[in-house]
Amino acid sequence: MKKITSVCPYCGAGCKLKLVVENNKIIRAEGAEGVTNQNQLCLKGFYGWDFLNDTRLLTPRLTRPMIRYEKGGKLTPVSWDEAIRYTAKRLSEIKAAFGPRAIMTTGSSRGTGNETNYVMQKFARAVLNTNNVDCCARVCHGPSVAGLQETLGNGAMSNAISDIEHSKCLLIFGYNCADSHPIVARRVIKARQNGAKIIVCDPRRIETARIADQHLQLNNGCNMALVNAFGYVLIDEHLYDREYVLKHTEGFDAYWQTVKDFSPESVEHLTGVPAQQVRQAMRTFAAAPSATVMWGMGVTQFGQAVDVVRGLSSLALLTGNLGRPHVGVGPVRGQNNVQGACDMGVLPNQFPGYQDVTDPAVREKFARAWGIDAALMDDKVGTRITEVPHLALEGKVKAYYIMGEDPLQTEADLGLVRSGFDALDFVVVQDIFMTKTAEAADVILPATSWGEHGGVFTCADRGFQRFEKAIEPTGDVKRDWEIISLLATAMGYPMKYENNQQIWDEMRELCPLFYGVTYEKMGDMGHIQWPCPDLDHPGTPYLYLHSKFDTPSGKGKLFAAPWRAPAEVPDEDFPMVLCTVREVGHYSCRSMTGNCAALQALADEPGNVQINGLDAEKLGIRHRDLVWVSSRRGKVISRADVSDRINRGAVYMTYQWWIGACNELTQDNLDPISKTPETKYCAVKIEPI
Ligand code: SF4
């Protein structure tokens, strides 16, 4: 029996664990003394590994390469040589016929690791010569990256998960940590026990609201109005830190010109939050000696998400809650390595280490290191994954190489996404399970899973952590970066790596932000937060120390925008709002957690639609009844979960389920900057069956 150090593959909390292995089978997981989790794990950490052993899986594990030689034909098992030859040939033909930008690629925010994401973006840029590489950050915290990079200089959490419990006030906006990051929720509880004031802004009475000092139960789709009202109160009641604002920020006058129209009294009808509650919340927030603003996808999955992120960071700036311990801004990333995928340049606008693709000097640096002519490098921002269906239908994207993502389950408006896929000439899926997207592939490249390879993940607080291989894989599978390297070589760009560390060290040499994060420094249990520019640098627990921001002026930028209504509001035909949410037992597209016996037992049937008791009564629906949920785009069956914790006029569904998939209903109104879809708001109707 042996114990292998790993990092949980599910959420951005980055919990360290030990996989106990006997005869090449995992027999249990134990919490380890990680910086973020201190021996604790949630259900997914404890029970989320048995898909690696179980031979009775719900979804078949991919164990050999397959090709569908003709559209509409069957997937045929082939050798690796044939799979690589055929894929390289088809991609080369499409590149020659339609140009590099006709090919889209993705990295993965799941169990594959930073090294693979680095290699994937290198493949896109050096071999295909396109910046068309993206990841699921686009549909979750893309707005946090775009908003914070502009206002503060970095798109990530400014402090550490372990620091949350020391803050004396937590403003938690659109973030249900109990379901999405249970170990972060534990820090929130500890903060409460340490005397922190908790302010929760959420339309539902979520778990955290039960321990909050104040729960501001705002109407769905009104985030910007409430954030502006917060800013109004801070200035109107002279609660803001005038000296800090003068010294460390810019844009105050323009900020006031916008928020002065958003007094809590004037927007009460819109937000649904009594003005006195808004004023009291800001009095509490401003009076705290230290405060942290945390948010989740209740902020980012809207058509006006980037503006709200900028507005939230402005609240921290107005009150001087940046640049020192126990304060900051915390967009808590969803999947376990979505921060890492962004760090590694799986973004259409940035190379690894957040270096802009539009900067000729940066392109020259990477071209030299990769041994290609800089003139071959794409000098324009590439395509985002949410733009692919539209561009495919317009004939501008012809091929899609998808690694460890399942857009046919997780993207908004699945009818549109399916039409986009139907218009593509060639789809390659590299994954571990026969997902919905894999079912639509022309080529399947089976990869090793978390547990079957090692590497480095970045958790939500910028902390790099190593994880190790625990068992030998079964089946004819290869490591993700090995597959990409074979493809690159077959397309005329020789690429060969011996191991993860070789890739990591190549990446470090090109990224000043990460240069000091060596394998040795991370060691077994280390958690090194970037920036870490030198070999003897310990990492950076708090960004912007002494309030020196990474913006062009060195100052934090205050920002407000008028509120914009969501794209599709309820009407007579579709009178309720649908909002997509998380559930505690499953993660993302559920391909991994859905194949774990204990987690499957926890939630074992198509998802629920959460509805308020009075709304249900009016519709003649009882708790656990099967119901139809329909929007202008589709209709799905679900089971009613009647609860007084749900606000009236809205219903909530989790998006992990293949039957009752709520993304059949959602719509793809994109934020104009981040191109993130508005999956938190569309109009639906509910009918008893
Ligand atoms: Fe920790 Fe998140 Fe894994 Fe739960 S799912 S054990 S909170 S990393």
XYZ file of C-alpha atoms and ligand atoms in Angstrom:
697
model
C 0.000 0.000 0.000
C 1.284 3.487 -0.793
C 0.029 7.048 -0.320
C 0.411 9.443 -3.223
C 0.140 13.227 -2.826
C -2.385 14.811 -5.117
C -4.616 17.852 -5.477
C -8.377 17.434 -5.736
C -9.430 17.654 -9.414
C -12.778 19.344 -8.806
C -12.793 22.926 -7.614
C -10.476 25.894 -7.349
C -10.071 25.486 -3.581
C -7.079 23.308 -4.458
C -7.355 20.864 -1.553
C -4.350 18.607 -1.073
C -5.118 14.946 -0.549
C -3.438 11.552 -0.324
C -4.618 8.794 -2.638
C -4.165 5.445 -0.908
C -3.197 2.886 -3.553
C -3.016 -0.895 -3.423
C -2.419 -3.209 -6.403
C -2.836 -0.301 -8.825
C -6.297 0.506 -7.381
C -7.200 3.541 -5.337
C -8.826 2.395 -2.134
C -9.507 5.746 -0.458
C -8.610 9.428 -0.290
C -7.422 11.190 2.855
C -7.181 14.915 3.488
C -3.607 16.226 3.530
C -2.044 19.239 5.220
C -2.498 21.594 2.251
C -2.299 25.350 2.698
C -5.886 25.869 1.612
C -7.537 22.811 3.198
C -5.531 21.814 6.314
C -6.491 18.117 6.143
C -10.150 18.827 5.343
C -11.978 17.659 2.207
C -15.539 17.921 0.986
C -17.566 15.016 -0.415
C -16.051 15.334 -3.875
C -12.534 15.187 -2.461
C -13.307 12.128 -0.357
C -15.329 10.182 -2.921
C -14.462 11.651 -6.320
C -11.788 9.104 -7.343
C -13.539 5.781 -7.939
C -14.180 6.408 -11.652
C -10.490 5.481 -11.920
C -11.142 1.921 -10.637
C -14.720 1.159 -11.420
C -15.427 -1.073 -14.378
C -19.210 -0.489 -14.150
C -19.197 3.138 -15.185
C -22.267 4.943 -16.400
C -20.275 6.612 -19.153
C -17.736 4.535 -21.084
C -14.114 5.473 -20.452
C -12.221 6.169 -23.675
C -9.538 3.489 -23.987
C -8.442 3.520 -27.638
C -8.236 6.035 -30.486
C -11.194 6.095 -32.867
C -11.977 7.704 -36.214
C -15.270 8.410 -37.958
C -14.025 8.496 -41.539
C -17.324 9.721 -42.991
C -19.907 12.114 -41.598
C -22.779 10.067 -40.216
C -20.611 6.928 -40.132
C -19.495 4.934 -37.107
C -16.495 5.552 -34.895
C -13.915 2.862 -35.705
C -11.074 1.863 -33.345
C -7.682 2.582 -34.923
C -3.998 2.520 -33.943
C -2.337 5.603 -32.520
C -0.226 5.910 -35.677
C -3.367 6.057 -37.803
C -5.152 8.464 -35.447
C -2.218 10.882 -35.442
C -1.611 10.567 -39.188
C -5.255 11.154 -40.062
C -5.726 14.075 -37.624
C -2.516 15.774 -38.753
C -3.500 15.363 -42.398
C -7.007 16.785 -41.923
C -5.821 19.733 -39.815
C -3.044 20.505 -42.331
C -5.523 20.389 -45.220
C -7.955 22.729 -43.474
C -5.157 25.124 -42.517
C -3.900 25.161 -46.141
C -7.361 25.623 -47.627
C -8.943 28.095 -45.198
C -6.059 29.586 -43.191
C -4.946 29.093 -39.552
C -7.927 30.923 -38.076
C -10.280 28.306 -39.475
C -9.094 25.972 -36.709
C -10.216 26.387 -33.070
C -8.556 24.662 -30.097
C -9.203 24.435 -26.382
C -7.088 23.801 -23.334
C -8.672 22.232 -20.293
C -9.405 23.555 -16.819
C -9.758 20.076 -15.378
C -7.395 17.316 -14.357
C -4.819 17.617 -17.066
C -2.461 20.187 -15.512
C -0.581 23.320 -16.449
C 2.088 21.591 -18.503
C -0.479 20.257 -20.955
C -2.167 23.626 -21.271
C 1.193 25.215 -22.055
C 1.811 22.609 -24.784
C -1.701 23.045 -26.237
C -1.375 26.813 -26.636
C 2.106 26.284 -28.111
C 0.571 23.856 -30.622
C -2.068 26.451 -31.565
C 0.429 29.294 -31.910
C 3.584 27.634 -33.205
C 2.108 24.809 -35.315
C -1.319 26.035 -36.418
C -0.215 29.731 -36.248
C -3.449 30.920 -34.658
C -4.464 32.501 -31.350
C -7.687 30.476 -31.522
C -7.177 28.806 -28.159
C -9.495 29.195 -25.207
C -10.882 27.379 -22.171
C -13.953 27.288 -19.949
C -12.827 30.440 -18.117
C -14.750 32.058 -20.955
C -18.035 30.808 -19.543
C -17.227 31.375 -15.872
C -14.656 33.912 -14.623
C -13.651 35.490 -17.945
C -15.303 38.744 -16.792
C -13.275 38.704 -13.563
C -10.044 38.469 -15.550
C -11.049 41.227 -17.973
C -12.459 43.528 -15.280
C -9.693 43.195 -12.713
C -6.869 43.394 -15.253
C -8.211 46.809 -16.181
C -8.966 48.198 -12.695
C -6.140 46.648 -10.655
C -3.728 45.101 -13.157
C -4.207 41.369 -12.486
C -7.225 39.194 -13.191
C -6.875 36.954 -10.163
C -7.780 36.797 -6.484
C -5.661 39.409 -4.680
C -5.231 37.514 -1.416
C -5.185 33.862 -0.330
C -7.949 31.371 0.478
C -6.265 30.819 3.846
C -6.486 34.571 4.512
C -10.272 34.811 4.229
C -10.878 33.784 7.832
C -8.786 36.724 9.098
C -10.856 39.362 7.351
C -13.285 41.267 9.575
C -15.949 41.699 6.919
C -16.857 39.521 3.939
C -19.040 40.977 1.203
C -20.165 37.851 -0.670
C -21.865 38.688 -3.963
C -23.467 36.074 -6.250
C -21.352 33.329 -4.771
C -22.747 30.145 -3.247
C -19.537 28.826 -1.718
C -21.255 26.070 0.282
C -22.159 24.275 -2.938
C -19.348 25.333 -5.239
C -16.294 25.419 -2.919
C -17.190 23.781 0.417
C -13.692 24.197 1.828
C -13.789 27.929 1.062
C -17.163 27.982 2.831
C -15.353 26.541 5.842
C -13.079 29.614 5.827
C -16.146 31.834 5.724
C -17.526 30.071 8.789
C -14.169 30.472 10.548
C -14.186 34.174 9.702
C -17.634 34.384 11.268
C -16.339 32.609 14.362
C -13.456 35.108 14.452
C -15.993 37.929 14.636
C -16.264 38.929 10.979
C -19.432 40.551 9.698
C -20.903 38.651 6.745
C -22.968 40.401 4.056
C -24.512 38.141 1.426
C -26.044 39.469 -1.806
C -28.017 36.743 -3.538
C -31.588 36.295 -4.793
C -31.806 32.866 -3.093
C -31.506 32.209 0.627
C -28.319 30.201 0.105
C -26.508 28.383 2.927
C -24.137 31.275 3.617
C -27.103 33.616 4.036
C -28.073 31.581 7.107
C -24.947 32.692 8.974
C -24.883 36.203 7.511
C -25.422 39.407 9.457
C -27.239 40.739 6.447
C -28.750 39.003 3.465
C -29.602 41.388 0.639
C -32.053 39.362 -1.415
C -31.836 41.307 -4.662
C -33.922 40.643 -7.739
C -32.300 38.557 -10.477
C -30.471 40.578 -13.104
C -29.939 43.766 -11.049
C -26.313 43.366 -9.947
C -25.033 46.576 -11.516
C -27.782 48.653 -9.924
C -27.006 47.306 -6.457
C -23.231 47.687 -6.842
C -23.739 51.281 -7.983
C -26.015 51.892 -4.989
C -23.244 50.591 -2.725
C -20.841 53.081 -4.305
C -23.406 55.852 -3.906
C -23.754 55.211 -0.162
C -19.988 55.075 0.406
C -19.609 58.539 -1.112
C -22.920 60.105 -0.063
C -22.414 59.181 3.594
C -18.669 59.993 3.483
C -17.853 56.408 4.409
C -15.095 56.055 1.829
C -11.376 56.458 2.598
C -10.742 59.875 1.075
C -7.005 59.863 1.670
C -6.588 56.402 0.100
C -8.725 57.370 -2.887
C -6.682 60.531 -3.509
C -3.377 58.731 -3.203
C -4.035 55.364 -4.851
C -6.928 55.625 -7.276
C -8.014 57.468 -10.395
C -11.381 58.152 -11.998
C -13.258 59.331 -8.897
C -15.152 62.175 -10.577
C -16.371 60.016 -13.468
C -17.302 57.291 -10.995
C -19.469 59.692 -8.987
C -21.081 61.076 -12.136
C -22.461 57.580 -12.783
C -23.321 56.356 -9.279
C -24.990 59.611 -8.233
C -28.047 58.411 -10.157
C -28.195 55.173 -8.153
C -29.209 56.148 -4.646
C -30.563 53.071 -2.818
C -33.935 54.777 -2.602
C -34.127 55.431 -6.356
C -33.268 51.837 -7.340
C -35.221 50.067 -4.621
C -38.018 49.216 -7.084
C -35.429 47.648 -9.381
C -33.186 45.755 -6.964
C -35.946 44.790 -4.551
C -33.589 45.576 -1.646
C -34.885 48.099 0.908
C -32.715 51.220 0.830
C -31.988 51.020 4.551
C -30.511 47.540 4.092
C -28.191 48.846 1.365
C -27.081 51.747 3.546
C -26.548 49.493 6.570
C -24.495 47.032 4.501
C -22.088 49.767 3.397
C -21.830 51.207 6.901
C -20.772 47.765 8.106
C -18.420 47.220 5.159
C -16.726 50.607 5.491
C -16.379 50.403 9.287
C -14.580 47.057 9.244
C -10.815 47.255 9.851
C -10.374 44.764 7.026
C -12.804 43.582 4.360
C -12.781 41.160 1.445
C -15.134 41.210 -1.530
C -15.835 37.718 -2.876
C -17.897 36.755 -5.906
C -18.792 33.836 -8.122
C -20.772 33.135 -11.220
C -23.786 34.996 -9.880
C -21.746 38.009 -10.987
C -19.908 36.731 -14.036
C -22.545 34.882 -16.066
C -24.430 37.956 -17.214
C -24.349 40.161 -20.283
C -23.086 42.990 -18.062
C -20.571 41.009 -16.054
C -17.309 42.867 -16.689
C -18.909 46.144 -15.565
C -20.059 44.549 -12.308
C -16.581 43.124 -11.625
C -15.086 46.585 -12.159
C -17.750 47.981 -9.826
C -16.986 45.443 -7.100
C -13.272 46.174 -7.266
C -14.177 49.862 -6.936
C -15.860 49.146 -3.590
C -12.577 47.662 -2.339
C -10.659 50.663 -3.694
C -13.028 53.231 -2.187
C -12.568 51.722 1.263
C -8.817 51.073 1.027
C -9.318 47.319 1.186
C -6.420 46.344 -1.066
C -2.682 45.995 -0.753
C -2.374 44.613 2.771
C -3.154 41.397 4.689
C -6.747 40.248 5.298
C -8.328 42.451 2.613
C -8.854 42.183 -1.101
C -10.930 40.974 -4.000
C -11.726 37.299 -4.425
C -13.222 36.017 -7.657
C -13.203 32.360 -6.606
C -12.479 30.264 -9.693
C -14.718 27.285 -10.424
C -12.893 24.258 -11.786
C -9.711 23.082 -10.151
C -7.331 24.450 -12.781
C -9.202 27.225 -14.517
C -6.740 29.696 -12.997
C -3.893 27.556 -14.327
C -5.350 27.291 -17.821
C -5.385 31.105 -17.937
C -1.899 31.311 -16.403
C -0.624 29.043 -19.185
C -1.998 31.226 -21.989
C -4.998 29.137 -22.974
C -6.542 32.465 -23.847
C -7.004 34.018 -27.285
C -5.425 37.319 -26.227
C -2.461 36.304 -24.093
C 0.580 34.046 -24.131
C 1.523 32.226 -20.917
C 2.162 34.609 -18.038
C -0.418 37.145 -19.305
C 1.780 38.492 -22.113
C -0.229 40.117 -24.884
C -0.395 38.516 -28.326
C -0.638 41.978 -29.875
C 2.806 43.008 -28.538
C 5.445 42.416 -31.292
C 8.274 42.071 -28.734
C 6.354 39.339 -26.910
C 5.631 37.480 -30.152
C 9.308 37.757 -31.105
C 10.363 36.315 -27.728
C 8.092 33.283 -27.998
C 8.896 32.729 -31.692
C 12.629 32.703 -30.938
C 12.196 30.274 -28.037
C 9.989 27.988 -30.116
C 12.248 28.128 -33.172
C 9.779 29.608 -35.625
C 9.652 32.739 -37.757
C 7.904 35.520 -35.789
C 6.093 36.515 -38.984
C 4.152 33.242 -38.720
C 2.733 34.217 -35.326
C -0.877 35.379 -35.339
C -0.859 39.065 -34.336
C -4.596 39.345 -33.642
C -6.707 38.243 -30.697
C -8.174 34.830 -31.457
C -11.641 33.329 -31.278
C -13.420 32.678 -27.966
C -15.186 29.341 -27.460
C -18.534 31.111 -27.152
C -18.071 32.574 -30.652
C -17.425 29.189 -32.284
C -21.061 28.218 -33.064
C -21.672 31.530 -34.848
C -18.368 31.425 -36.757
C -18.921 27.788 -37.718
C -22.350 28.642 -39.105
C -20.758 31.508 -41.067
C -18.169 29.068 -42.463
C -15.251 30.862 -40.795
C -14.310 28.077 -38.351
C -13.988 24.666 -40.010
C -12.199 22.485 -37.449
C -12.397 22.218 -33.652
C -9.770 20.419 -31.542
C -11.267 20.090 -28.053
C -9.221 18.869 -25.116
C -10.994 18.087 -21.843
C -14.040 20.280 -22.396
C -17.634 19.313 -23.129
C -19.250 22.266 -24.932
C -22.235 20.155 -26.025
C -23.170 19.916 -22.334
C -21.854 23.094 -20.759
C -22.378 25.886 -23.294
C -25.431 28.135 -23.349
C -28.184 27.445 -25.903
C -27.306 23.867 -26.844
C -29.499 23.996 -29.942
C -27.266 26.729 -31.316
C -24.113 24.867 -30.252
C -25.322 21.677 -32.001
C -26.032 23.640 -35.199
C -22.506 25.048 -35.009
C -21.038 21.571 -34.594
C -23.076 20.281 -37.546
C -21.526 23.001 -39.703
C -17.936 22.042 -38.804
C -15.875 19.931 -41.213
C -13.723 18.247 -38.585
C -14.002 17.730 -34.811
C -11.247 16.184 -32.675
C -11.977 15.351 -29.040
C -9.209 14.467 -26.609
C -10.764 13.316 -23.351
C -11.181 10.506 -20.835
C -14.933 9.812 -21.201
C -17.431 9.450 -24.022
C -18.949 12.866 -23.287
C -21.720 14.504 -25.302
C -19.029 16.299 -27.302
C -17.002 13.108 -27.830
C -20.120 11.472 -29.310
C -20.029 14.159 -32.026
C -16.316 13.790 -32.808
C -14.670 12.693 -36.043
C -11.550 11.642 -34.126
C -11.277 10.564 -30.487
C -7.885 10.717 -28.814
C -8.058 8.950 -25.422
C -5.986 10.536 -22.680
C -4.807 9.595 -19.217
C -6.866 10.932 -16.340
C -6.038 12.796 -13.159
C -4.618 10.013 -10.953
C -2.836 8.508 -13.967
C -0.416 11.392 -14.511
C 1.213 14.165 -12.500
C 1.805 17.858 -12.990
C 1.048 21.273 -11.535
C -2.325 22.895 -10.880
C -3.016 26.516 -9.919
C -5.766 26.932 -7.364
C -8.100 29.902 -7.212
C -5.724 32.031 -5.129
C -2.832 31.869 -7.652
C -1.153 29.051 -5.713
C 0.855 26.573 -7.782
C 0.733 23.044 -6.348
C 2.149 19.763 -7.619
C 0.175 16.539 -7.906
C 1.583 13.071 -8.567
C 0.664 10.053 -10.629
C -1.023 7.436 -8.425
C -1.783 4.484 -10.705
C -0.870 3.090 -14.102
C -3.587 3.732 -16.670
C -5.513 0.905 -18.261
C -6.277 0.993 -21.964
C -4.330 2.321 -24.895
C -4.194 5.911 -23.649
C -1.502 8.601 -23.674
C -0.737 11.732 -21.678
C -2.340 14.834 -23.157
C 0.939 16.606 -23.915
C 2.338 13.454 -25.491
C -0.630 13.315 -27.904
C -0.241 16.998 -28.809
C 3.498 16.527 -29.330
C 2.893 13.601 -31.711
C 0.418 15.707 -33.681
C 2.809 18.662 -33.849
C 5.593 16.397 -35.103
C 3.308 14.819 -37.713
C 2.444 18.328 -38.922
C 6.102 19.163 -39.487
C 7.028 20.822 -36.177
C 9.179 18.367 -34.200
C 8.058 18.460 -30.560
C 9.389 16.086 -27.949
C 9.337 16.308 -24.173
C 10.675 13.706 -21.769
C 8.569 14.676 -18.769
C 6.390 17.335 -17.135
C 9.281 19.166 -15.548
C 10.940 19.793 -18.901
C 7.765 21.528 -20.092
C 7.413 23.449 -16.846
C 10.983 24.742 -17.036
C 10.524 25.847 -20.668
C 7.404 27.757 -19.580
C 9.176 29.394 -16.601
C 11.979 30.701 -18.812
C 9.380 32.567 -20.899
C 7.236 33.916 -18.043
C 8.776 36.447 -15.629
C 5.673 36.156 -13.420
C 6.333 32.468 -12.742
C 10.111 32.145 -13.186
C 10.868 31.419 -9.529
C 8.300 28.626 -9.173
C 10.472 25.549 -9.585
C 9.389 21.955 -9.059
C 11.844 21.825 -6.167
C 10.331 24.893 -4.493
C 6.802 23.526 -4.766
C 7.985 20.158 -3.466
C 5.370 17.780 -2.125
C 3.115 20.121 -0.161
C 4.178 23.595 -1.281
C 1.749 26.248 -2.494
C 3.585 29.082 -4.259
C 1.483 32.080 -5.258
C 2.495 34.111 -8.280
C 4.116 36.587 -8.908
C 7.292 34.705 -8.074
C 9.924 36.301 -10.301
C 13.179 34.974 -8.742
C 14.517 31.651 -7.612
C 14.750 32.875 -4.010
C 11.348 34.626 -4.070
C 8.822 33.013 -1.670
C 5.723 33.869 -3.742
C 3.139 36.613 -3.190
C 0.282 36.038 -0.730
C -1.075 39.567 -1.267
C -1.087 41.366 -4.577
C -0.599 45.145 -4.748
C 1.370 45.474 -1.503
C 1.367 49.138 -0.378
C -1.371 49.702 -2.974
C 0.973 49.774 -5.951
C -1.297 48.533 -8.707
C -0.176 46.831 -11.906
C -2.020 49.334 -14.091
C -0.229 51.703 -16.491
C -0.505 54.576 -13.957
C 0.162 52.411 -10.903
C -3.217 53.489 -9.502
C -6.427 51.551 -9.044
C -9.142 52.548 -11.485
C -12.617 53.386 -10.152
C -15.356 52.354 -12.497
C -19.135 52.445 -12.697
C -21.587 51.951 -15.555
C -25.328 52.443 -15.876
C -27.353 49.270 -15.308
C -28.404 47.337 -18.430
C -31.376 44.973 -18.383
C -30.727 41.304 -19.246
C -31.356 40.434 -22.878
C -34.493 38.350 -22.412
C -36.961 39.379 -19.722
C -40.062 37.444 -18.616
C -43.311 38.066 -20.475
C -46.771 36.501 -20.750
C -45.537 33.420 -22.608
C -42.450 32.816 -20.495
C -43.213 34.492 -17.169
C -40.356 33.270 -14.949
C -36.592 33.762 -14.790
C -34.286 30.750 -15.096
C -30.898 30.904 -13.362
C -28.321 28.085 -13.582
C -26.583 27.070 -10.350
C -24.197 24.533 -8.796
C -24.899 21.474 -6.715
C -22.573 20.213 -4.021
C -22.133 16.610 -5.162
C -21.203 17.123 -8.799
C -18.917 19.296 -10.777
C -19.035 20.910 -14.191
C -20.213 18.502 -16.921
C -20.337 15.695 -14.308
C -18.319 13.282 -16.463
C -16.013 12.461 -13.534
C -18.239 12.921 -10.461
C -21.179 11.280 -12.264
C -19.117 8.109 -12.475
C -18.311 7.915 -8.760
C -20.654 5.624 -6.832
C -20.964 7.704 -3.645
C -21.535 10.970 -5.480
C -23.954 9.317 -7.852
C -25.940 8.045 -4.862
C -26.061 11.581 -3.460
C -27.798 12.927 -6.549
C -28.835 10.136 -8.839
C -31.491 11.480 -11.146
C -31.917 14.363 -13.565
C -31.627 17.674 -11.857
C -34.225 19.536 -9.965
C -35.862 22.795 -10.786
C -35.927 24.819 -7.580
C -39.092 26.880 -7.206
C -40.741 28.994 -4.515
C -43.701 27.395 -2.674
C -46.183 30.117 -3.602
C -45.208 29.995 -7.280
C -45.499 26.203 -7.239
C -48.928 26.330 -5.592
C -50.156 28.811 -8.180
C -49.035 26.438 -10.945
C -50.503 23.353 -9.262
C -47.085 21.810 -8.683
C -46.120 19.815 -5.591
C -42.663 19.009 -4.247
C -41.016 16.200 -6.315
C -43.547 16.437 -9.156
C -42.153 16.024 -12.662
C -42.568 19.245 -14.637
C -41.792 20.677 -18.053
C -39.462 23.658 -18.152
C -39.441 25.475 -21.459
C -37.934 28.597 -23.003
C -37.928 30.002 -26.529
C -35.099 27.596 -27.338
C -36.165 24.272 -25.901
C -38.094 22.171 -23.423
C -36.794 19.754 -20.784
C -38.234 17.571 -18.076
C -37.217 18.081 -14.475
C -38.366 17.417 -10.919
C -39.766 20.251 -8.829
C -37.840 21.109 -5.686
C -40.263 23.370 -3.835
C -38.537 25.535 -1.263
C -39.098 28.802 0.572
C -35.397 29.545 0.104
C -36.137 30.435 -3.510
C -37.259 33.942 -4.422
C -40.570 34.347 -6.187
C -40.653 34.626 -9.965
C -37.409 32.727 -10.495
C -36.407 29.074 -10.846
C -32.989 27.471 -10.570
C -31.464 24.444 -12.302
C -28.038 22.823 -12.166
C -26.395 22.224 -15.530
C -24.683 18.884 -14.874
C -27.457 16.644 -16.134
C -27.678 15.015 -19.551
C -31.418 14.521 -19.164
C -33.135 17.740 -18.236
C -30.104 19.704 -19.482
C -30.859 23.304 -18.607
C -28.560 24.596 -21.320
C -31.251 23.544 -23.786
C -33.070 26.571 -22.351
C -30.370 29.175 -21.706
C -29.450 31.908 -24.173
C -26.115 33.198 -25.356
C -26.349 36.944 -24.867
C -22.601 37.610 -24.490
C -20.894 40.216 -22.366
C -19.461 42.576 -25.002
C -15.957 42.447 -23.517
C -15.421 38.967 -22.092
C -17.864 37.177 -24.444
C -19.284 35.281 -21.461
C -22.890 34.132 -21.927
C -25.795 35.251 -19.767
C -26.565 31.790 -18.395
C -27.885 33.276 -15.169
C -30.938 34.844 -16.789
C -33.490 33.860 -19.394
C -37.299 33.661 -19.551
C -39.005 30.292 -19.021
C -42.340 28.749 -18.171
C -43.039 25.809 -15.877
C -45.889 23.363 -16.450
C -46.994 20.308 -14.553
C -46.814 17.082 -16.554
Fe -11.623 20.830 -1.852
Fe -13.063 21.695 -3.903
Fe -12.103 19.223 -3.898
Fe -14.056 19.855 -2.271
S -14.150 19.867 -4.515
S -12.223 18.692 -1.728
S -13.532 21.982 -1.743
S -10.895 21.117 -3.956
